[in-house]
Amino acid sequence: MLQKLSDYIADFLAAQGIRHVFVVTGGASIHILHSLHDRPGTGPICPHHEQAGAMAADGYARATGGLGCAVGTSGPGATNLITGIAGAWFDSIPVLYLTGQVTTFRLKGQSGVRQFGFQETEIIPMVRPITKYCVQLRDPRRIRYELEKAVHIARSGRPGPVLIDIPDDLQRAFVETDDLPAFEPDAAYAAPVPVKEDIKRAIDLLLGSKRPVLIFGHGIRLSGAVAEARALAERCNVPVLTTWGAKDFFSASDRLNAGTFGTHGTRAGNFVVQNADFVLSIGARLSTRETGSPLSSWARGAHTVVIDIDRAELNKFPSFERELDIAIQADALSAIRAITEAIDARGNAALPDWTPWRAEVADWMQRYPVTPKNARSESTINPYILMEEISGVAQEDTYFFIDTGCAVAWSMQALRLRGSQRTFHDFNNTAMGWALPAAIGGALAFPRKSICCVVGDGSLMMNIQELATLKHHGLPVKVLLLDNSGYSMVRQTEVQWLGGVNVGTSTESGLGFPDFIKLAQAFGFETRELSKSADLKRELAGIFALPGAVFARIEIPSEKGVIPQVAFGFPIEDSEPYLPREEFIRNMKVAPLPASLNLVDRPANKMSA
């Protein structure tokens, strides 16, 4: 069958189950856009910025667990995608990005000029470090091969984004679809499986431990193993810590859920991992946000077993002076199944009684709650109380799309998830402005689901134009704006290291903000304003009860920061505000580091919880 190449692309995307493609039109992408428009079942969604389109495709992929797709034109359209591509790269999200390019006879080639065709930009070398595969199509007959190859690579092994750059004249070309060469994957793309001997050694260390802990990461969800991971935790009856990407694996009330850990984790969670004598981490990249710096300070009293699909992630530990006892390259699903089978083979009698250890973990969680004890007496809105109330009044199936800065730190520390509530964030790139377009992607993927966007005032300004996109499509997203007059997480860093002098982080030091309520009303939103703690629960319940989109400005005092938070130079168990040294030492089963024993006075932290 003779078919226009851009029509073939539209049919291919539909066959992948993609119902919405995020496209900002342009001269070099117009044929793809029109082909998508003409094809039933795979419609184009037109945001107002390519960065937002890239992020919306990312959010769509995260929500569905499938493939996302965004299209940009040549030149600035392609370069505007880059921040969104990076977020998908660092979090291992499969997204297909398509960029238009100038016609092949206008490509500069090896001429040495900076640009020959109008809006010509060499996007391939720019995105190569942040994609699993990127290629410029030069032969229209290769379109099937390149699309199939890109999608297979995006989904296989450790997932991630891919990009195909397609010159305008090739989009307009006609191809004989029956003769197009196909892509045939080989064994190189197969996911690694665990070595049985490594699993046996890991089980030996687990069974010989007194203070074991499991760490679950986002790789478990990527491999489709969330149910198996929960079952493993129950089988072992061992406390579980989650990375931010795995926070929604357990409800807040689950007896084995020990919370989050790391530089912006909870005090109790950090005491758990730092006092453990055995750590089994599955599908977690264990970035410095989780481990703190130096890497050698993390879980230093524990035998450590780390399972990751990416060999480079395992190799980084010895590179940064932290040896692992066992490093297992495998996908999470096969590893969890192998571990479960190995434990079952030994029988229930082989599992030690870890009741005393679970009691200690419960004691830390009781003595060091996430929400400050005096927070409920405040007349203004405390962000930790806010997060508790949000998760309590939202529907049990709500998907929370959360932006960066204090918004994500407060959410990850204090949201008390229940039912099938889920949390989404671009966890490792943490781009300001991600949550709104990502929530649009999630709402389009699940139009009947409760979707909530939690965003700070600084982050909203990065993609505020997408409020128009949200309203244009009639998406019932609840946008909760945490307005604390600037970048409070950076202000907290200024307090720690720069004497509390603000530069470019507050309205007084260079930032300008609009009247958000008037602006939201101009976009057509139903609006609410919240500033008093006494009205908080009732007002939030009313917002979530409304059937359509709502924009709520929630006033947070500008001095509110992330508490606790680890300062540079300290291990994660010793966070600000610092505990009295006697109390801190009583909590440590592992020898404290010199930085903690020789704690010197630091500038008073003006930020509070």
XYZ file of C-alpha atoms in Angstrom:
609
model
C 0.000 0.000 0.000
C 1.292 3.433 -0.943
C 1.068 5.780 2.042
C 2.330 9.206 3.029
C 5.142 8.788 5.544
C 3.568 11.085 8.152
C 0.350 9.026 7.906
C 2.404 5.882 8.493
C 3.822 7.478 11.652
C 0.311 8.276 12.918
C -0.816 4.692 12.310
C 2.283 3.367 14.066
C 1.679 5.496 17.148
C -1.927 4.341 17.333
C -0.769 0.720 17.135
C 1.412 1.388 20.193
C -1.699 2.314 22.197
C -0.874 6.026 22.276
C -4.129 7.989 22.299
C -2.663 11.463 22.778
C 0.446 12.976 21.197
C 1.686 16.343 22.461
C 2.563 18.601 19.530
C 3.526 22.238 19.100
C 3.131 22.876 15.408
C 5.742 24.383 13.114
C 6.819 24.416 9.514
C 8.965 21.294 9.919
C 6.426 19.253 11.907
C 3.159 20.304 10.317
C 2.713 17.114 8.273
C 2.970 14.900 11.376
C 0.456 17.098 13.189
C -2.050 16.961 10.341
C -1.692 13.203 9.982
C -2.388 12.797 13.686
C -5.396 15.086 13.388
C -6.802 13.073 10.491
C -6.416 9.698 12.198
C -9.241 8.636 14.581
C -8.095 7.390 17.972
C -4.746 9.178 18.226
C -5.376 12.886 18.583
C -2.869 15.721 18.898
C -2.836 17.778 22.078
C -1.386 21.241 21.492
C 0.341 22.810 24.515
C 1.799 26.302 24.346
C 5.446 25.318 24.791
C 7.463 22.325 23.619
C 8.974 21.930 27.077
C 5.460 21.443 28.427
C 4.713 18.994 25.628
C 7.768 16.918 26.502
C 6.758 16.898 30.164
C 3.130 16.072 29.385
C 4.276 13.047 27.364
C 6.448 12.063 30.322
C 3.491 12.346 32.717
C 1.295 10.386 30.285
C 3.856 7.553 30.170
C 4.256 7.467 33.959
C 0.512 7.384 34.538
C -0.231 4.683 31.970
C 2.916 2.625 32.428
C 3.159 2.682 28.633
C 4.746 4.844 25.967
C 4.424 8.612 25.710
C 5.014 10.733 22.617
C 5.759 14.396 21.924
C 6.551 16.205 18.678
C 8.460 19.412 18.105
C 9.436 21.330 15.010
C 13.018 22.035 13.975
C 15.370 24.510 15.648
C 13.880 26.038 18.817
C 11.026 23.554 18.791
C 13.488 20.700 19.114
C 15.747 22.390 21.652
C 12.745 23.317 23.802
C 12.073 19.603 24.300
C 15.424 18.988 25.977
C 14.509 19.627 29.629
C 11.558 17.253 29.367
C 13.695 14.643 27.628
C 16.238 14.858 30.440
C 13.541 14.201 33.047
C 12.458 11.046 31.220
C 16.107 9.963 30.851
C 17.040 10.247 34.507
C 13.833 8.537 35.699
C 13.874 5.792 33.030
C 10.568 6.737 31.384
C 9.852 5.401 27.870
C 8.928 8.357 25.662
C 9.221 8.652 21.902
C 10.189 12.172 20.817
C 9.823 13.142 17.161
C 11.381 16.311 15.790
C 10.857 17.897 12.426
C 13.923 18.951 10.486
C 14.663 21.074 7.441
C 14.459 19.304 4.086
C 17.352 17.000 3.269
C 18.627 19.259 0.477
C 18.903 22.127 2.995
C 20.908 20.207 5.612
C 24.301 21.809 6.175
C 26.109 18.463 6.222
C 29.885 18.826 6.474
C 29.961 22.304 4.955
C 31.213 23.909 8.166
C 28.529 26.606 8.234
C 26.532 27.019 11.397
C 23.196 26.717 9.610
C 22.055 26.311 6.022
C 18.324 25.599 6.152
C 16.049 28.004 8.031
C 15.717 26.937 11.693
C 18.169 24.102 11.122
C 19.633 22.792 14.383
C 21.563 19.572 14.846
C 19.415 18.083 17.587
C 20.908 14.572 17.502
C 24.298 15.384 19.113
C 22.500 17.559 21.680
C 20.201 14.799 22.926
C 22.568 11.848 22.533
C 23.687 11.999 26.226
C 20.065 11.980 27.452
C 18.451 9.400 25.175
C 18.790 5.641 24.814
C 18.673 5.999 21.040
C 18.538 8.936 18.659
C 18.761 9.048 14.890
C 18.042 11.302 11.946
C 15.986 9.605 9.253
C 17.632 9.968 5.833
C 15.860 7.272 3.843
C 12.026 7.190 3.916
C 12.073 3.413 3.444
C 13.746 3.108 6.879
C 10.806 4.626 8.763
C 9.356 1.302 9.947
C 12.764 0.022 11.031
C 13.650 3.181 12.959
C 10.262 3.501 14.669
C 10.258 -0.156 15.733
C 13.860 0.013 16.884
C 13.349 3.214 18.860
C 10.231 1.954 20.625
C 11.816 -1.404 21.450
C 14.875 0.294 22.928
C 12.710 2.757 24.874
C 10.847 -0.097 26.562
C 13.576 -2.704 26.968
C 16.067 -3.150 29.817
C 16.262 0.075 31.753
C 13.613 2.135 29.930
C 14.181 5.651 28.694
C 13.479 8.257 26.022
C 14.354 7.986 22.335
C 14.266 10.551 19.538
C 13.889 10.416 15.762
C 14.647 13.548 13.721
C 12.657 13.559 10.456
C 13.341 16.039 7.623
C 10.309 17.772 6.203
C 10.602 16.347 2.670
C 10.673 12.814 4.055
C 7.488 13.427 6.037
C 5.818 14.345 2.729
C 7.242 11.369 0.867
C 5.141 8.338 -0.070
C 6.332 4.835 0.818
C 5.224 1.373 -0.177
C 4.350 0.061 3.278
C 4.388 -3.619 2.276
C 8.080 -3.408 1.405
C 9.393 -1.551 4.468
C 12.174 -3.439 6.300
C 11.348 -4.336 9.917
C 13.511 -4.236 13.025
C 14.394 -7.592 14.560
C 15.609 -7.333 18.195
C 18.372 -9.655 19.340
C 19.588 -10.978 22.684
C 21.489 -7.763 23.373
C 18.215 -6.140 24.439
C 17.181 -8.888 26.875
C 16.948 -7.954 30.554
C 19.657 -9.495 32.758
C 18.593 -12.180 35.246
C 20.134 -12.719 38.696
C 22.859 -15.265 39.311
C 21.585 -17.978 41.664
C 24.767 -18.011 43.732
C 24.448 -14.249 44.349
C 20.864 -14.716 45.507
C 21.938 -17.517 47.865
C 24.674 -15.326 49.387
C 22.213 -12.469 49.805
C 19.752 -14.716 51.639
C 22.545 -15.945 53.899
C 23.323 -12.348 54.891
C 19.635 -11.567 55.440
C 19.079 -14.604 57.667
C 22.169 -13.778 59.709
C 21.118 -10.201 60.407
C 19.479 -8.641 63.453
C 18.455 -5.277 61.992
C 17.512 -5.833 58.330
C 15.780 -3.317 56.092
C 14.462 -3.500 52.542
C 14.737 -0.513 50.206
C 12.299 -0.353 47.302
C 12.809 1.962 44.327
C 11.047 3.037 41.156
C 12.701 0.263 39.153
C 10.278 -2.149 40.809
C 7.316 -0.372 39.218
C 9.112 -0.146 35.882
C 9.479 -3.932 35.876
C 5.851 -4.479 36.907
C 6.801 -5.992 40.254
C 5.024 -3.821 42.850
C 2.718 -6.634 44.021
C 5.644 -9.074 44.218
C 7.695 -6.540 46.213
C 4.904 -6.064 48.742
C 4.551 -9.827 49.055
C 8.302 -10.182 49.649
C 8.179 -7.626 52.463
C 5.283 -9.474 54.089
C 7.031 -12.809 53.607
C 10.156 -11.552 55.373
C 8.270 -9.369 57.875
C 11.007 -6.750 57.530
C 10.711 -2.916 57.642
C 10.702 -1.235 54.237
C 12.078 2.158 53.271
C 11.039 3.651 49.950
C 12.691 6.126 47.649
C 10.519 9.010 46.469
C 9.757 7.054 43.321
C 8.334 4.194 45.378
C 6.480 6.145 48.074
C 3.110 5.020 46.746
C 3.897 1.293 46.994
C 2.457 1.238 50.528
C -0.253 3.071 52.386
C 0.936 5.295 55.210
C -0.647 2.945 57.760
C 1.077 -0.210 56.509
C 2.863 -1.767 59.473
C 6.079 -2.399 57.525
C 6.254 1.061 55.957
C 9.160 2.880 57.626
C 8.859 5.941 55.384
C 11.403 7.753 53.257
C 15.062 8.409 53.867
C 17.886 10.617 52.620
C 18.861 14.264 52.744
C 15.188 15.290 52.629
C 13.778 12.152 54.199
C 12.302 11.617 57.642
C 14.354 11.486 60.811
C 12.939 8.075 61.709
C 13.635 6.653 58.254
C 17.203 7.856 58.383
C 17.770 6.268 61.789
C 16.453 2.994 60.346
C 18.795 2.759 57.375
C 21.819 4.152 59.191
C 21.452 1.696 62.090
C 20.649 -1.345 59.960
C 23.063 -4.273 59.837
C 21.668 -5.535 56.512
C 20.249 -3.580 53.573
C 18.675 -5.122 50.489
C 17.989 -2.442 47.882
C 15.927 -3.347 44.818
C 15.388 -1.074 41.837
C 16.701 2.051 43.540
C 19.406 4.172 41.963
C 20.480 5.338 45.426
C 21.478 8.836 44.399
C 23.222 11.186 46.792
C 19.788 12.518 47.751
C 19.147 9.091 49.312
C 22.624 8.257 50.569
C 24.006 11.659 51.459
C 27.681 12.491 50.931
C 30.191 10.995 51.049
C 28.778 7.711 49.809
C 30.885 5.870 52.380
C 28.735 7.337 55.179
C 25.582 5.585 53.971
C 24.461 2.397 55.790
C 28.053 2.047 56.924
C 27.305 -0.573 59.569
C 25.351 -2.828 57.235
C 26.016 -5.644 54.833
C 24.654 -4.234 51.596
C 23.066 -6.024 48.661
C 22.021 -3.825 45.740
C 19.983 -5.078 42.792
C 19.852 -2.867 39.716
C 19.292 -3.499 36.033
C 22.053 -1.033 35.107
C 25.626 -2.234 35.643
C 26.926 1.338 35.759
C 24.733 2.091 38.778
C 26.307 -0.840 40.603
C 29.834 0.093 39.583
C 29.525 3.615 40.974
C 29.726 2.398 44.580
C 33.362 1.258 44.539
C 34.157 4.238 42.309
C 33.052 6.491 45.178
C 34.689 4.473 47.968
C 31.669 2.467 49.097
C 32.039 -1.236 48.550
C 28.922 -3.388 48.307
C 28.817 -6.898 49.715
C 26.865 -8.145 46.723
C 26.013 -6.278 43.505
C 23.411 -8.043 41.392
C 22.588 -6.903 37.882
C 19.014 -7.945 37.191
C 15.578 -6.553 36.552
C 13.511 -6.176 39.707
C 10.818 -8.706 38.813
C 13.175 -11.624 38.162
C 15.244 -10.735 41.218
C 12.267 -10.579 43.581
C 10.952 -13.876 42.288
C 14.351 -15.507 42.746
C 14.668 -14.160 46.295
C 11.153 -15.294 47.218
C 11.770 -18.780 45.825
C 15.062 -19.043 47.707
C 13.422 -18.038 51.001
C 10.503 -20.410 50.445
C 12.937 -23.248 49.780
C 14.447 -22.778 53.229
C 11.088 -22.729 55.020
C 9.562 -20.464 57.675
C 11.821 -21.826 60.386
C 14.834 -20.244 58.701
C 13.494 -16.704 59.157
C 14.706 -15.091 62.405
C 12.346 -13.308 64.756
C 12.933 -9.650 64.011
C 10.221 -8.439 66.414
C 12.653 -6.410 68.594
C 13.974 -4.601 65.536
C 10.505 -3.796 64.227
C 9.651 -2.443 67.669
C 12.664 -0.128 67.561
C 11.639 1.119 64.148
C 8.108 1.768 65.410
C 9.548 3.624 68.389
C 11.571 5.958 66.160
C 8.507 6.673 64.065
C 6.473 7.445 67.180
C 9.127 9.649 68.789
C 10.054 11.517 65.604
C 6.814 12.107 63.701
C 6.921 13.914 60.390
C 4.515 16.637 61.441
C 5.960 18.954 64.122
C 4.153 18.590 67.435
C 3.250 22.287 67.675
C 2.043 22.576 64.064
C -1.657 22.158 64.834
C -1.667 25.158 67.144
C -0.623 27.571 64.389
C -3.199 29.971 62.973
C -1.551 30.058 59.544
C -1.260 26.994 57.313
C 1.548 24.654 58.215
C 2.754 22.751 55.118
C 3.040 19.442 56.972
C -0.537 19.677 58.237
C -1.556 20.682 54.716
C -0.081 17.505 53.224
C -1.792 15.293 55.802
C -5.131 16.940 55.104
C -4.749 16.775 51.299
C -4.232 13.045 51.245
C -7.026 12.617 53.780
C -9.740 14.486 51.863
C -8.719 13.529 48.313
C -10.376 10.530 46.694
C -8.708 7.207 47.370
C -7.681 6.870 43.725
C -6.173 10.367 43.366
C -3.020 10.776 41.312
C -0.819 13.555 42.727
C 1.521 15.277 40.265
C 3.993 17.205 42.382
C 6.476 19.910 41.440
C 9.927 20.431 42.836
C 11.387 22.372 45.776
C 9.620 22.368 49.109
C 6.432 21.126 47.415
C 7.937 17.711 46.701
C 9.918 17.468 49.937
C 6.855 18.260 52.063
C 4.753 15.858 49.977
C 7.204 12.978 50.198
C 7.653 13.448 53.927
C 4.067 14.096 54.948
C 1.465 12.859 52.438
C -0.292 9.981 54.174
C -1.279 7.957 51.135
C -4.248 5.636 51.326
C -6.179 3.402 48.981
C -4.717 3.515 45.475
C -3.409 7.073 45.689
C -0.211 7.602 43.723
C 2.534 10.223 43.577
C 4.357 11.431 40.454
C 7.379 13.689 40.184
C 10.400 13.985 37.908
C 12.445 12.646 40.766
C 15.982 13.088 39.502
C 15.815 16.077 37.169
C 13.287 17.907 39.398
C 12.587 20.599 36.826
C 10.551 23.554 37.982
C 7.310 23.622 36.017
C 7.006 19.854 35.473
C 3.874 19.113 37.483
C 1.257 21.116 35.554
C 1.945 19.666 32.085
C 2.557 16.215 33.583
C -0.846 16.425 35.307
C -2.378 17.297 31.936
C -0.808 14.142 30.526
C -2.136 12.100 33.429
C -5.628 13.585 33.141
C -5.797 12.825 29.424
C -4.662 9.267 30.083
C -7.318 8.805 32.785
C -10.136 11.310 32.213
C -12.332 9.849 34.968
C -9.650 9.709 37.651
C -9.078 12.326 40.332
C -5.942 14.293 39.370
C -4.252 16.821 41.646
C -1.354 19.129 40.746
C 0.693 20.332 43.733
C 2.937 23.207 42.688
C 4.853 26.090 44.233
C 4.531 29.660 43.025
C 8.014 29.677 41.527
C 7.460 26.412 39.688
C 4.047 27.419 38.339
C 5.577 30.450 36.655
C 7.776 28.159 34.537
C 4.809 26.708 32.624
C 1.883 28.875 33.680
C 0.664 29.127 30.077
C -0.473 25.502 30.302
C -3.398 26.553 32.484
C -4.956 27.462 29.138
C -4.298 23.953 27.798
C -5.854 22.374 30.870
C -9.017 24.484 30.613
C -9.276 24.148 26.830
C -9.570 20.383 27.163
C -11.948 20.552 30.119
C -9.716 18.475 32.376
C -10.975 18.292 35.996
C -7.547 18.818 37.569
C -7.310 20.325 41.029
C -4.377 22.768 40.956
C -3.108 23.462 44.473
C -0.717 26.417 44.424
C 1.549 26.568 47.486
C 2.293 30.288 47.549
C 5.219 31.076 49.832
C 6.486 34.131 47.960
C 9.426 32.606 46.157
C 11.901 29.751 46.257
C 11.829 28.637 49.878
C 14.084 25.600 49.456
C 16.829 27.774 48.006
C 16.183 30.339 50.752
C 16.846 27.534 53.214
C 20.221 26.944 51.548
C 20.912 30.677 51.809
C 20.246 30.435 55.536
C 22.604 27.477 55.883
C 25.518 28.898 53.931
C 25.051 32.566 53.042
C 23.928 34.205 56.251
C 20.272 34.209 55.232
C 20.773 36.882 52.567
C 18.221 36.362 49.772
C 19.126 36.998 46.155
C 16.598 36.078 43.485
C 14.607 33.855 45.857
C 11.936 36.198 47.227
C 9.746 39.057 46.151
C 12.020 41.402 48.096
C 15.153 40.126 46.347
C 14.225 40.171 42.704
C 11.225 37.916 41.966
C 7.964 39.297 40.654
C 4.676 37.415 40.825
C 1.180 38.155 39.487
C -2.112 38.049 41.316
C -2.571 34.330 40.834
C -6.291 34.324 41.566
C -7.051 37.001 38.986
C -4.835 35.206 36.497
C -6.527 31.838 37.095
C -9.931 33.469 36.728
C -8.812 34.983 33.429
C -7.994 31.446 32.277
C -11.540 30.441 33.280
C -10.885 28.548 36.524
C -13.101 28.208 39.559
C -10.856 29.619 42.298
C -10.366 29.364 46.022
C -7.983 31.024 48.500
C -6.855 29.397 51.742
C -4.769 31.073 54.438
C -6.176 30.005 57.828
C -5.491 26.670 59.469
C -8.935 26.599 61.068
C -10.608 26.434 57.641
C -8.119 24.110 55.993
C -9.791 20.710 56.088
C -13.244 22.043 55.226
C -11.930 24.141 52.334
C -9.842 21.292 50.922
C -12.768 18.888 51.127
C -14.890 21.396 49.224
C -12.237 21.733 46.496
C -11.996 17.993 45.917
C -15.790 17.669 45.943
C -16.196 20.068 43.016
C -16.671 18.272 39.678
C -14.419 20.349 37.411
C -11.065 22.073 37.405
C -10.260 24.214 40.436
C -7.350 26.562 41.083
C -6.629 27.060 44.784
C -4.039 29.478 46.126
C -2.827 28.231 49.495
C -0.816 30.772 51.444
C 2.233 29.302 53.199
C 4.331 31.547 55.476
C 7.585 32.360 53.694
C 9.723 31.170 56.615
C 8.435 27.601 56.383
C 11.116 25.194 55.201
C 11.854 21.486 54.985
C 12.386 20.066 58.464
C 14.426 17.947 58.945
C 17.010 18.474 56.226
C 20.605 17.257 56.092
C 23.297 19.896 55.738
C 26.368 19.265 53.616
C 29.137 17.487 55.508
C 26.810 15.520 57.788
C 25.572 11.937 57.387
C 21.862 11.541 56.784
C 21.113 10.366 60.326
C 22.170 13.777 61.668
C 19.871 16.399 60.188
C 18.870 19.955 61.018
C 17.505 20.920 63.432
C 20.131 18.931 65.297
C 19.108 16.780 68.199
C 20.912 17.288 71.521
C 24.084 15.214 71.274
C 23.137 12.888 74.121
C 19.791 12.124 72.502
C 21.383 11.652 69.090
C 24.000 9.217 70.413
C 21.340 7.197 72.255
C 19.655 6.603 68.906
C 22.800 5.313 67.233
C 23.690 1.640 67.219
C 26.382 2.367 64.647
C 29.318 4.551 65.680
C 28.625 8.230 64.933
C 30.966 9.991 62.536
C 33.365 12.761 63.667
C 31.178 15.466 62.088
C 28.384 14.501 64.480
C 30.593 14.112 67.540
C 32.364 17.414 66.882
C 29.267 19.388 65.995
C 30.057 23.081 66.091
C 27.623 25.944 66.291
C 26.132 26.856 62.933
C 24.190 29.977 61.976
C 20.710 29.933 63.437
C 18.304 28.448 60.935
C 15.505 30.944 60.460
C 13.441 28.459 58.528
C 10.886 26.488 60.481
C 8.476 23.647 59.982
